[in-house]
PDB file of C-alpha atoms in Angstrom:
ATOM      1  CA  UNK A 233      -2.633  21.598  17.424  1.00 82.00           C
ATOM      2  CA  UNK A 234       0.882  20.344  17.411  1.00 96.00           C
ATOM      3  CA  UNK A 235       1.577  17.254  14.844  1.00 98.00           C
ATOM      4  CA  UNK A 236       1.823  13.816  17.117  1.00 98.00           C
ATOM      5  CA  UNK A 237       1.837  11.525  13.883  1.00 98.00           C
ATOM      6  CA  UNK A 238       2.870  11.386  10.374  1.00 98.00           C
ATOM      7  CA  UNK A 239       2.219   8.955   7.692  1.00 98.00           C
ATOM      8  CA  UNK A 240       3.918   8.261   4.868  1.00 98.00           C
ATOM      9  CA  UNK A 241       3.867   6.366   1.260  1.00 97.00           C
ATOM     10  CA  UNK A 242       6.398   4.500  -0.245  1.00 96.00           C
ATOM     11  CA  UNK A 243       6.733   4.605  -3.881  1.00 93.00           C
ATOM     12  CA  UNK A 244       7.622   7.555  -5.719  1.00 94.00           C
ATOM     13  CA  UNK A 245       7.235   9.330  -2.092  1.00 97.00           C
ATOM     14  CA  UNK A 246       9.943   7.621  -0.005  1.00 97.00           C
ATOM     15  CA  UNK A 247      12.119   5.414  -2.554  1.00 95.00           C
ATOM     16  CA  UNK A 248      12.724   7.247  -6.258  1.00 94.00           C
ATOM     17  CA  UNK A 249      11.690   5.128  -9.212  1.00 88.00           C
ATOM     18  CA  UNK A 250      13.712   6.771 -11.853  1.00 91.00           C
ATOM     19  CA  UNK A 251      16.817   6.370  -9.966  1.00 93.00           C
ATOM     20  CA  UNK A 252      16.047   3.109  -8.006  1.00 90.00           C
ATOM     21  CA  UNK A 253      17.052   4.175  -4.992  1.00 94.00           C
ATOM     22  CA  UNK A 254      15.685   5.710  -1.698  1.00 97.00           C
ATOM     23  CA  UNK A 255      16.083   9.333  -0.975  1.00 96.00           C
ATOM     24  CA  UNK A 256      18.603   9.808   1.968  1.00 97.00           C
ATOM     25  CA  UNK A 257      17.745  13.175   2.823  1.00 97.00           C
ATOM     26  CA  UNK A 258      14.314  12.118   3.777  1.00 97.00           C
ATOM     27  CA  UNK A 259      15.045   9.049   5.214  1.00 98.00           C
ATOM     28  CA  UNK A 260      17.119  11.621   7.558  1.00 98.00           C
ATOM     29  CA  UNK A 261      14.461  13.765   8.046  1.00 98.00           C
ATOM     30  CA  UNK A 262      12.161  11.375   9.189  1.00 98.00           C
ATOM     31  CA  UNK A 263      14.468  10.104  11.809  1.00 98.00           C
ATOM     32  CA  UNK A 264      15.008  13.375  13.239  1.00 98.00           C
ATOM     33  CA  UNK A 265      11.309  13.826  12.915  1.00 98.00           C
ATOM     34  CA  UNK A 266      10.998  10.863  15.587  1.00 98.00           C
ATOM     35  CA  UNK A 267      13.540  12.296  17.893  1.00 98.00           C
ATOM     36  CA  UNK A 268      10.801  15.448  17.841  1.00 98.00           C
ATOM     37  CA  UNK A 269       8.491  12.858  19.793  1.00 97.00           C
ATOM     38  CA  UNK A 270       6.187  12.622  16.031  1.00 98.00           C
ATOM     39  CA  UNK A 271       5.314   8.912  15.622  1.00 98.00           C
ATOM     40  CA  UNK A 272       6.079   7.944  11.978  1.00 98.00           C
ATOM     41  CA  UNK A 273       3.846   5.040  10.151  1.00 98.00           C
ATOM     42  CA  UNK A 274       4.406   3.675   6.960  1.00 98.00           C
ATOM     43  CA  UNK A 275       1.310   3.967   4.902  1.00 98.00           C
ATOM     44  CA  UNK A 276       1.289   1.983   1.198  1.00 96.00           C
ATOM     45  CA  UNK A 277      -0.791   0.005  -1.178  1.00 91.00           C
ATOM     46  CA  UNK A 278       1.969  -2.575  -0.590  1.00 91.00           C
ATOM     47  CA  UNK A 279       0.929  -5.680   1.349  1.00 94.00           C
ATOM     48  CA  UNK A 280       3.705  -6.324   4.168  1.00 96.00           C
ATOM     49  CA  UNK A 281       5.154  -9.046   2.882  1.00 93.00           C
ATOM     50  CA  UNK A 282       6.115  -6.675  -0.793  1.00 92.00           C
ATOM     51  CA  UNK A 283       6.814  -3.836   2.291  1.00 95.00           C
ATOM     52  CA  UNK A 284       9.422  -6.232   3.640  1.00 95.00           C
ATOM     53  CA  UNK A 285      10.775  -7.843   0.268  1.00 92.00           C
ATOM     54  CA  UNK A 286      11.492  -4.142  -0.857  1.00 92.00           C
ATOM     55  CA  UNK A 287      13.555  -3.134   2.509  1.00 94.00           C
ATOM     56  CA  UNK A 288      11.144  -0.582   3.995  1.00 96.00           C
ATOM     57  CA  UNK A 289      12.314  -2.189   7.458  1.00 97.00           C
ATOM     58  CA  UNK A 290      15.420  -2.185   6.772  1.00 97.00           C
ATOM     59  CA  UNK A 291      16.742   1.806   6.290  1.00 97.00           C
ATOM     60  CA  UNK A 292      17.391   2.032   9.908  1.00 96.00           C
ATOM     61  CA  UNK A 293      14.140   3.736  10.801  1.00 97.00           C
ATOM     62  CA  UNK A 294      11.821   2.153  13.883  1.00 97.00           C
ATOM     63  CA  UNK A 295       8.987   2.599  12.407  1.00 98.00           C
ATOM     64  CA  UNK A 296       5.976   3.116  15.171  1.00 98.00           C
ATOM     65  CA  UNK A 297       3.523   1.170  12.500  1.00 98.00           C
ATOM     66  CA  UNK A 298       2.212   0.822   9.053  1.00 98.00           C
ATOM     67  CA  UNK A 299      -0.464   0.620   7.211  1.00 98.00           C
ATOM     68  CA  UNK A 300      -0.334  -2.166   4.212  1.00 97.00           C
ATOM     69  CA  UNK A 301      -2.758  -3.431   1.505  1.00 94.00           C
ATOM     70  CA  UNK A 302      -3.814   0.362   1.179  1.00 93.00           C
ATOM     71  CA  UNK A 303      -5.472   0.159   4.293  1.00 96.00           C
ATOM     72  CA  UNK A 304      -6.594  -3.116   4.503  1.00 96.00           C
ATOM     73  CA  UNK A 305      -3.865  -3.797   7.276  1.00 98.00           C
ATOM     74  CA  UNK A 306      -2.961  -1.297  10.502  1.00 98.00           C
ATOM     75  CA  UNK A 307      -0.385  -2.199  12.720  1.00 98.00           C
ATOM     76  CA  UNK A 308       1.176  -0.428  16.099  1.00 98.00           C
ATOM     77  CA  UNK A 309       2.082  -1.018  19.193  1.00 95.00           C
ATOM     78  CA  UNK A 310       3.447  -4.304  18.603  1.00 95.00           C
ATOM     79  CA  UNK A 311      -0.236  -5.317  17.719  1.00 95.00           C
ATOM     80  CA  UNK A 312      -2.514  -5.220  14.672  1.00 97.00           C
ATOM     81  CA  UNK A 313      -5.349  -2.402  15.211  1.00 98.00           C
ATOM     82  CA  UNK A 314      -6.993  -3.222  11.985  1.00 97.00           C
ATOM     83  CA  UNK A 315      -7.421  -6.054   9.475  1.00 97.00           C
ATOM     84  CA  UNK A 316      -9.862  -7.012   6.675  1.00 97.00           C
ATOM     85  CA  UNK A 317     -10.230  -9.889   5.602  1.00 97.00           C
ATOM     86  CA  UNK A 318     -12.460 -11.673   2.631  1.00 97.00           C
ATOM     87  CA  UNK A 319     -14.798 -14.573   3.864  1.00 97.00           C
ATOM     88  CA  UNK A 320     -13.435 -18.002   3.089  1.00 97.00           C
ATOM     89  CA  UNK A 321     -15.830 -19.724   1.394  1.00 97.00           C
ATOM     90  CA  UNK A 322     -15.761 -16.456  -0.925  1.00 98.00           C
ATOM     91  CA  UNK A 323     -11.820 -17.114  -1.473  1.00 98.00           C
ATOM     92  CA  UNK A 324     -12.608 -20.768  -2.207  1.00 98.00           C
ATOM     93  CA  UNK A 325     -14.654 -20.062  -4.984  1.00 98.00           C
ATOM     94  CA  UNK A 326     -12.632 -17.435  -6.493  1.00 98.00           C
ATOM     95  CA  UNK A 327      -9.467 -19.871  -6.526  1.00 98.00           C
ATOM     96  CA  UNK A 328     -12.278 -22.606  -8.171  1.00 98.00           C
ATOM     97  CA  UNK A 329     -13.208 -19.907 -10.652  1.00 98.00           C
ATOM     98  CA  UNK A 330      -9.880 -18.504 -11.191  1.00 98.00           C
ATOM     99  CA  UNK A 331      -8.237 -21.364 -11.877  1.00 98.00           C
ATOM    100  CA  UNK A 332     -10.796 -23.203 -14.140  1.00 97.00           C
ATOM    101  CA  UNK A 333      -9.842 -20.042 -15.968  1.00 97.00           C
ATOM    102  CA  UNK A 334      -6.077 -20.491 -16.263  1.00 97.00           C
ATOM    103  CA  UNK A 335      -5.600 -17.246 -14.390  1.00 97.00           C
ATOM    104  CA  UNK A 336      -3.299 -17.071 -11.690  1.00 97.00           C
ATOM    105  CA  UNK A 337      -3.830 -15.237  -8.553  1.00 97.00           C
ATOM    106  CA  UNK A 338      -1.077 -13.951  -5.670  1.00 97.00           C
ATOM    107  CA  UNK A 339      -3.303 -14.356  -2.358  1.00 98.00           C
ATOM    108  CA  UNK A 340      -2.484 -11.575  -0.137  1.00 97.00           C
ATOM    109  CA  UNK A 341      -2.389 -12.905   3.920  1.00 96.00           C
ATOM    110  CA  UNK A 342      -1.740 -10.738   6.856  1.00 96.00           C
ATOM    111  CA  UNK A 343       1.554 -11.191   6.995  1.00 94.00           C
ATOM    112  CA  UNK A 344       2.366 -13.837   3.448  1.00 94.00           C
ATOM    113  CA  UNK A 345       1.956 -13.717  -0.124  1.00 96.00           C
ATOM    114  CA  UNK A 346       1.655 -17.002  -2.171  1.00 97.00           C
ATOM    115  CA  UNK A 347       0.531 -18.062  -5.661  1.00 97.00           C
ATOM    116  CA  UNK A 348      -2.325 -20.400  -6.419  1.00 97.00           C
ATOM    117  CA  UNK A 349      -0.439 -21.486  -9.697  1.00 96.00           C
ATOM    118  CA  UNK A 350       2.395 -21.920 -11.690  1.00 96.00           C
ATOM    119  CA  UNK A 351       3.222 -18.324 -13.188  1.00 95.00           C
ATOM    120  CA  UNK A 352       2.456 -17.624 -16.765  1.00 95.00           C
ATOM    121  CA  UNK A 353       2.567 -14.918 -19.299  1.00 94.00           C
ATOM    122  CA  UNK A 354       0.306 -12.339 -17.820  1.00 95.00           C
ATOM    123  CA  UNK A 355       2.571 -12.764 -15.144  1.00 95.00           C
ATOM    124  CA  UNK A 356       5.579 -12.271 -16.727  1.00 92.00           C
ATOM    125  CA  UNK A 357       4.021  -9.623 -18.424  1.00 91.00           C
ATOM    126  CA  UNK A 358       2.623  -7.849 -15.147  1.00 90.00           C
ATOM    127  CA  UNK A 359       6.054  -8.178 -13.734  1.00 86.00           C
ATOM    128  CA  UNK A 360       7.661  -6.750 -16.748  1.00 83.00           C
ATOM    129  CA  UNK A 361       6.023  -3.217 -15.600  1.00 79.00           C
ATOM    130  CA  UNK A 362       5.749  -4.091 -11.520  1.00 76.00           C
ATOM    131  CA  UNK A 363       8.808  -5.096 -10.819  1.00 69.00           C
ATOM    132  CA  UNK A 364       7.989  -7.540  -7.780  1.00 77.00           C
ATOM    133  CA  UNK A 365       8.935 -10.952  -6.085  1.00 82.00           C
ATOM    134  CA  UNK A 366       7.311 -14.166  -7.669  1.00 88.00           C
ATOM    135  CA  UNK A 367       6.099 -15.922  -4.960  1.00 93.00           C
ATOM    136  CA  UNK A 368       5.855 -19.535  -4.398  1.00 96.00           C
ATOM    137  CA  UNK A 369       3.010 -21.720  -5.165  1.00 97.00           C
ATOM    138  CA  UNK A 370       1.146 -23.709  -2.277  1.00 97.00           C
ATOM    139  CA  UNK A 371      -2.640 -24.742  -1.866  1.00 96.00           C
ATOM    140  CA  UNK A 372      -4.767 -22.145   0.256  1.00 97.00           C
ATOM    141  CA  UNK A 373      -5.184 -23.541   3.934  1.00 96.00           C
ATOM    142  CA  UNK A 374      -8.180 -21.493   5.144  1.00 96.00           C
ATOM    143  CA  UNK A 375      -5.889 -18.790   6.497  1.00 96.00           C
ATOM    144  CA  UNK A 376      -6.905 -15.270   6.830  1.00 96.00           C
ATOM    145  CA  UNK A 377      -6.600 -13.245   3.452  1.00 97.00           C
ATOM    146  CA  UNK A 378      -7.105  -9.487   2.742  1.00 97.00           C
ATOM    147  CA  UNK A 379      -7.308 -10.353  -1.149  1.00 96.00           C
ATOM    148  CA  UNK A 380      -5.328 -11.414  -3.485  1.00 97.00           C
ATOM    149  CA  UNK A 381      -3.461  -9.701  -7.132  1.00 95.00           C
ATOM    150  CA  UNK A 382      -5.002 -11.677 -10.036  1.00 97.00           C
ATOM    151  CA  UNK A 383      -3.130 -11.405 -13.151  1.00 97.00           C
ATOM    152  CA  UNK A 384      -5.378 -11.360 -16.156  1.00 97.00           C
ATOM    153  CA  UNK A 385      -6.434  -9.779 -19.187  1.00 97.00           C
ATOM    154  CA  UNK A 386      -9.580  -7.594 -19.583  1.00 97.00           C
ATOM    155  CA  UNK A 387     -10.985 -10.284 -21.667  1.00 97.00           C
ATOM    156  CA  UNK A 388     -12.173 -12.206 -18.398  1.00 97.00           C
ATOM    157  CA  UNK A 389     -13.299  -9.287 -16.367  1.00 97.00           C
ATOM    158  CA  UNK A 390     -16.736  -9.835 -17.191  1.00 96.00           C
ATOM    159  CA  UNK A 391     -16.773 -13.925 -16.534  1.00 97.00           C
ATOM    160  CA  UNK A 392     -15.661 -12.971 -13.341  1.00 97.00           C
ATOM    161  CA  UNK A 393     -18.093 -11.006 -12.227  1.00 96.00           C
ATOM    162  CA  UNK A 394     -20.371 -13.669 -12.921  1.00 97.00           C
ATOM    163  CA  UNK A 395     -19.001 -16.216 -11.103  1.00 98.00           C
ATOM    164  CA  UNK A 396     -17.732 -14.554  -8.285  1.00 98.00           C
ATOM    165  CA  UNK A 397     -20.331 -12.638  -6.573  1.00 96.00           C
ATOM    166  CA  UNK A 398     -19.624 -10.117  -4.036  1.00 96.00           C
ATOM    167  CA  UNK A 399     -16.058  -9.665  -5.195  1.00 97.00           C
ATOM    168  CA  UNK A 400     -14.403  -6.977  -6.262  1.00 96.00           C
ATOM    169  CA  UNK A 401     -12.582  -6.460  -9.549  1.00 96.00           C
ATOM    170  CA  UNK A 402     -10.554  -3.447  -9.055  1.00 92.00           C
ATOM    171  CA  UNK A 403      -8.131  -3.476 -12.517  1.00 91.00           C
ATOM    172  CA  UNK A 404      -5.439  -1.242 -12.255  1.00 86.00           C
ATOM    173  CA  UNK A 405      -3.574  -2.382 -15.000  1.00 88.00           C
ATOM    174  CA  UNK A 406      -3.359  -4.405 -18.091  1.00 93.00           C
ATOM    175  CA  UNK A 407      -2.803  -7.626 -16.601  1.00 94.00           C
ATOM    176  CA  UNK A 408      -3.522  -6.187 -12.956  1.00 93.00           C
ATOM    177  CA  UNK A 409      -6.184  -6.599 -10.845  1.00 94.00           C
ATOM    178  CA  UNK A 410      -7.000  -5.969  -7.786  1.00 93.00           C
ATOM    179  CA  UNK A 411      -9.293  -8.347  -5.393  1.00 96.00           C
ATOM    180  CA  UNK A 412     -11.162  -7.894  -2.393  1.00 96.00           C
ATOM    181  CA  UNK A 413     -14.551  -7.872  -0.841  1.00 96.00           C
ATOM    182  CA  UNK A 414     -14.868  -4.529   0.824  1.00 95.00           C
ATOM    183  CA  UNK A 415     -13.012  -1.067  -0.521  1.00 93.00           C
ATOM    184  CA  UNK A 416      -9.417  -0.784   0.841  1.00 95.00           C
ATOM    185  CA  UNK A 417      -8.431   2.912   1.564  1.00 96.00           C
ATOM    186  CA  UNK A 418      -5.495   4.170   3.181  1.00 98.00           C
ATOM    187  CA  UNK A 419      -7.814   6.694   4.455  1.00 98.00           C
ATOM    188  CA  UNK A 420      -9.936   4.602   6.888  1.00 98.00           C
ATOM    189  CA  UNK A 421      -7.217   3.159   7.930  1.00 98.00           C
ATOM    190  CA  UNK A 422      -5.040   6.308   9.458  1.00 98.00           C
ATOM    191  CA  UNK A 423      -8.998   7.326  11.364  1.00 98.00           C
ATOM    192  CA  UNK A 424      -8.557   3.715  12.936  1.00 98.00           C
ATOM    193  CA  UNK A 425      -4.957   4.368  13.870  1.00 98.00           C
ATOM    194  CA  UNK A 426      -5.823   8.173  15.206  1.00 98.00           C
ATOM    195  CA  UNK A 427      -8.783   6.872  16.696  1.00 98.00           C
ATOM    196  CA  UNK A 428      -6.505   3.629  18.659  1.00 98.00           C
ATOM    197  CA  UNK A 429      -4.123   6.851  19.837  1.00 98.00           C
ATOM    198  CA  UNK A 430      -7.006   9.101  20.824  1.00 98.00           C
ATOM    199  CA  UNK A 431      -5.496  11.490  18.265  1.00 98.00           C
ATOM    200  CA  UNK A 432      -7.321  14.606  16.706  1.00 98.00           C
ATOM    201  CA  UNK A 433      -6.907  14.568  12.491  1.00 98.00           C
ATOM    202  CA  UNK A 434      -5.615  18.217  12.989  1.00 98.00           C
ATOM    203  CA  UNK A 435      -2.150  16.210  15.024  1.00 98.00           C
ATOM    204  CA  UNK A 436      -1.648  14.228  11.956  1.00 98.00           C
ATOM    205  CA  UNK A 437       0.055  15.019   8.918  1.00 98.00           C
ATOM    206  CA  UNK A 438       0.473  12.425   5.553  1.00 98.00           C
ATOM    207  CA  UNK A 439       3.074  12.183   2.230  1.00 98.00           C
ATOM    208  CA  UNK A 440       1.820  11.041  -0.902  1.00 97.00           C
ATOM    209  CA  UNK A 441       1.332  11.176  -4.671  1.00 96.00           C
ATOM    210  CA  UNK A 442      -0.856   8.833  -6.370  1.00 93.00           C
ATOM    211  CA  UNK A 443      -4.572   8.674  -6.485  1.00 92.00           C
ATOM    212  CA  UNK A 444      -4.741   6.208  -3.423  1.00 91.00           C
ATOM    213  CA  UNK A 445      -3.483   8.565  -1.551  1.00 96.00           C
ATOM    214  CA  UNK A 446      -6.685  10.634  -2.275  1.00 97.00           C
ATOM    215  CA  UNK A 447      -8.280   8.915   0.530  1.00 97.00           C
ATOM    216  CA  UNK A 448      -5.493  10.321   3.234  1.00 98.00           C
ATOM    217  CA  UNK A 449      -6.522  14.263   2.137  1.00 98.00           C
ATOM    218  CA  UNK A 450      -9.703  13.933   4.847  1.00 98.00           C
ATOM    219  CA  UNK A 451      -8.296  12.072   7.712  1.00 98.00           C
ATOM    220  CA  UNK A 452      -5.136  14.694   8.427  1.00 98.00           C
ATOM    221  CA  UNK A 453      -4.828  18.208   8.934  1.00 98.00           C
ATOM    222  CA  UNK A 454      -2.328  18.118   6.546  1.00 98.00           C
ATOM    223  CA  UNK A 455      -1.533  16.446   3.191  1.00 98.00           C
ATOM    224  CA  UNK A 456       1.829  16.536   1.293  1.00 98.00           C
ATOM    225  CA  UNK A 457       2.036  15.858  -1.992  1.00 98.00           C
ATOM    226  CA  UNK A 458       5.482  15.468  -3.202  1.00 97.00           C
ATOM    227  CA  UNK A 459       6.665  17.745  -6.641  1.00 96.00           C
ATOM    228  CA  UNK A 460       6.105  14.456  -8.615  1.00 96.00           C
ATOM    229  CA  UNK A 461       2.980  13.124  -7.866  1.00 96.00           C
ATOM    230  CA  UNK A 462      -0.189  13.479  -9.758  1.00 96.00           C
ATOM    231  CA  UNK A 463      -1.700  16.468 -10.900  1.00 97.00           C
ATOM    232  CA  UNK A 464      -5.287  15.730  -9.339  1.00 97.00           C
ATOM    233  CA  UNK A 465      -3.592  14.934  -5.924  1.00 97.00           C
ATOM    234  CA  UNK A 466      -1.273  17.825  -6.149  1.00 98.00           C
ATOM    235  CA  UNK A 467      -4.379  19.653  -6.382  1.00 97.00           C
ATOM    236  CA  UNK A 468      -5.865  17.942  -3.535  1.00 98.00           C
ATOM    237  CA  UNK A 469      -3.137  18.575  -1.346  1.00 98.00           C
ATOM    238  CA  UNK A 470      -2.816  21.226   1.369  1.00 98.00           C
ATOM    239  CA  UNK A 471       1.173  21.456   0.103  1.00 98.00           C
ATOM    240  CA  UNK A 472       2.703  20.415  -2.797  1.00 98.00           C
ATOM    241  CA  UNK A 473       6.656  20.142  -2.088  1.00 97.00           C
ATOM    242  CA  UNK A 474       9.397  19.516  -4.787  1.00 97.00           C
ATOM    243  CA  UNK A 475       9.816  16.036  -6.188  1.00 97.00           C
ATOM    244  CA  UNK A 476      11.346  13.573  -4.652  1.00 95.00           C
ATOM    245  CA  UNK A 477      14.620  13.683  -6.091  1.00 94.00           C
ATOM    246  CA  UNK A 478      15.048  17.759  -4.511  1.00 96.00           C
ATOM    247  CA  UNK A 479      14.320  16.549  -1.527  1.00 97.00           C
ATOM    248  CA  UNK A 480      10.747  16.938  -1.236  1.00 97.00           C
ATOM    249  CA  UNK A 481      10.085  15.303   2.452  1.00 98.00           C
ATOM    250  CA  UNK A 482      12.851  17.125   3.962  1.00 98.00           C
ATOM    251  CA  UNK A 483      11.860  20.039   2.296  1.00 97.00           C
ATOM    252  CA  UNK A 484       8.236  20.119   3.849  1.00 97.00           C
ATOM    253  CA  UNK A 485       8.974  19.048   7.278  1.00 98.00           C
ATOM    254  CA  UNK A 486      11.058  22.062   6.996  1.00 98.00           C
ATOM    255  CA  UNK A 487       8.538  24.179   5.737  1.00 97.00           C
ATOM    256  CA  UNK A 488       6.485  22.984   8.525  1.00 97.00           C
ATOM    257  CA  UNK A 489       9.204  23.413  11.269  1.00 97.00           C
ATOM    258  CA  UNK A 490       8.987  20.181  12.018  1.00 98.00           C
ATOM    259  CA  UNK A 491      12.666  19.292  11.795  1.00 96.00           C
TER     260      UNK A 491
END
């Protein structure tokens, strides 16, 4: 089957860390990619408003859709195909909880991103590694939320638990975790968008490198690990190109004669 769709990661896949900057050759490639009549997503554990904030939109590619909040979020045709969101009286509680705590929390929206309280050292620390946007702090209206990025110590992983049943801790790092009700994978989310296009997994092909991306290997015919991702995932993969800084995208839409 020919390849109708292609997803792709961001970090480490699309924009190079080590040199802070994106990689033009595949930026290129993926333009001419859409020319070949191959719809291109976006696919990251980035919520859209950290998508946006980073300038994902903004590299002069029409993206046909993306999936954000590792696959909490789908969006195409100029209309969202998939969201999850976390009940609100389950949000309510955790904001209670969290903030009798002294732990501050980024809620994650559809679309928005906002803090629940004044920043503090575990955020400063958290950003000191993640190099992200602060956001602003406002009260929670009720609005739709696909979780939120609660900045704490492992100390309180436990209490929270407790307190907040039906909630999922998911810590990622030392003063990172993540929060949500259901599992987010990139993975369900790219069958929801193949399924919305009436597309076959065999006509889709994905870029990654990090263990979220695990999820992707199942739903395409093909998986691309770039040269610098993970060994586990490079294993994974159905082809592992060179890094990112050779050129890796171009390199395997090449090898696929796809460009």
């Amino acid at each position: 089957m020919a390849i109708e769709i292609a997803f792709f990661d961001i970090d480490w896949t699309l924009y190079d860390h080590a040199s802070h900057s994106w990689v033009l050759s595949g930026l290129e490639a993926i333009k001419q990619l859409q020319k070949n009549g191959v719809k291109v997503y976006l696919c990251s554990a980035r919520p859209y408003n950290s998508m946006k904030l980073f300038g994902v939109f903004d590299l002069g590619i029409r993206w046909d859709g993306y999936i954000a909040s590792a696959g909490a979020v789908a969006y195409g045709d100029h209309h969202f195909i998939k969201t999850l969101v976390m009940p609100v009286p389950m949000v309510r509680n955790l904001i209670k909880v969290t903030k009798e705590l002294g732990l501050p929390m980024e809620l994650v929206g559809i679309k928005t991103r906002f803090m629940t309280m004044t920043p503090n050292d575990y955020v400063e620390k958290y950003h000191w590694v993640y190099k992200d946007t602060t956001m602003p702090v406002r009260p929670y209206r009720g609005e739709p939320l696909t979780g939120a990025l609660l900045f704490a110590p492992a100390q309180f992983d436990e209490e929270l638990k407790r307190r907040c049943p039906g909630v999922r801790f998911d810590r990622f790092a030392d003063f990172g975790v993540d929060v949500m009700d259901v599992p987010h994978e990139k993975g369900d989310a790219i069958k929801d968008v193949l399924a919305y296009y009436g597309y076959h997994k065999d006509q889709a092909i994905a870029f990654g490198d990090d263990y979220q991306d695990l999820t992707m290997v199942p739903q395409v015919g093909i998986f691309v690990c770039v040269g610098n991702g993970k060994d586990d995932v490079k294993k994974a993969a159905t082809y592992v190109s060179k890094p990112i800084a050779e050129d890796g995208i171009l390199e395997s839409l090449q090898h696929y004669h796809l460009v």
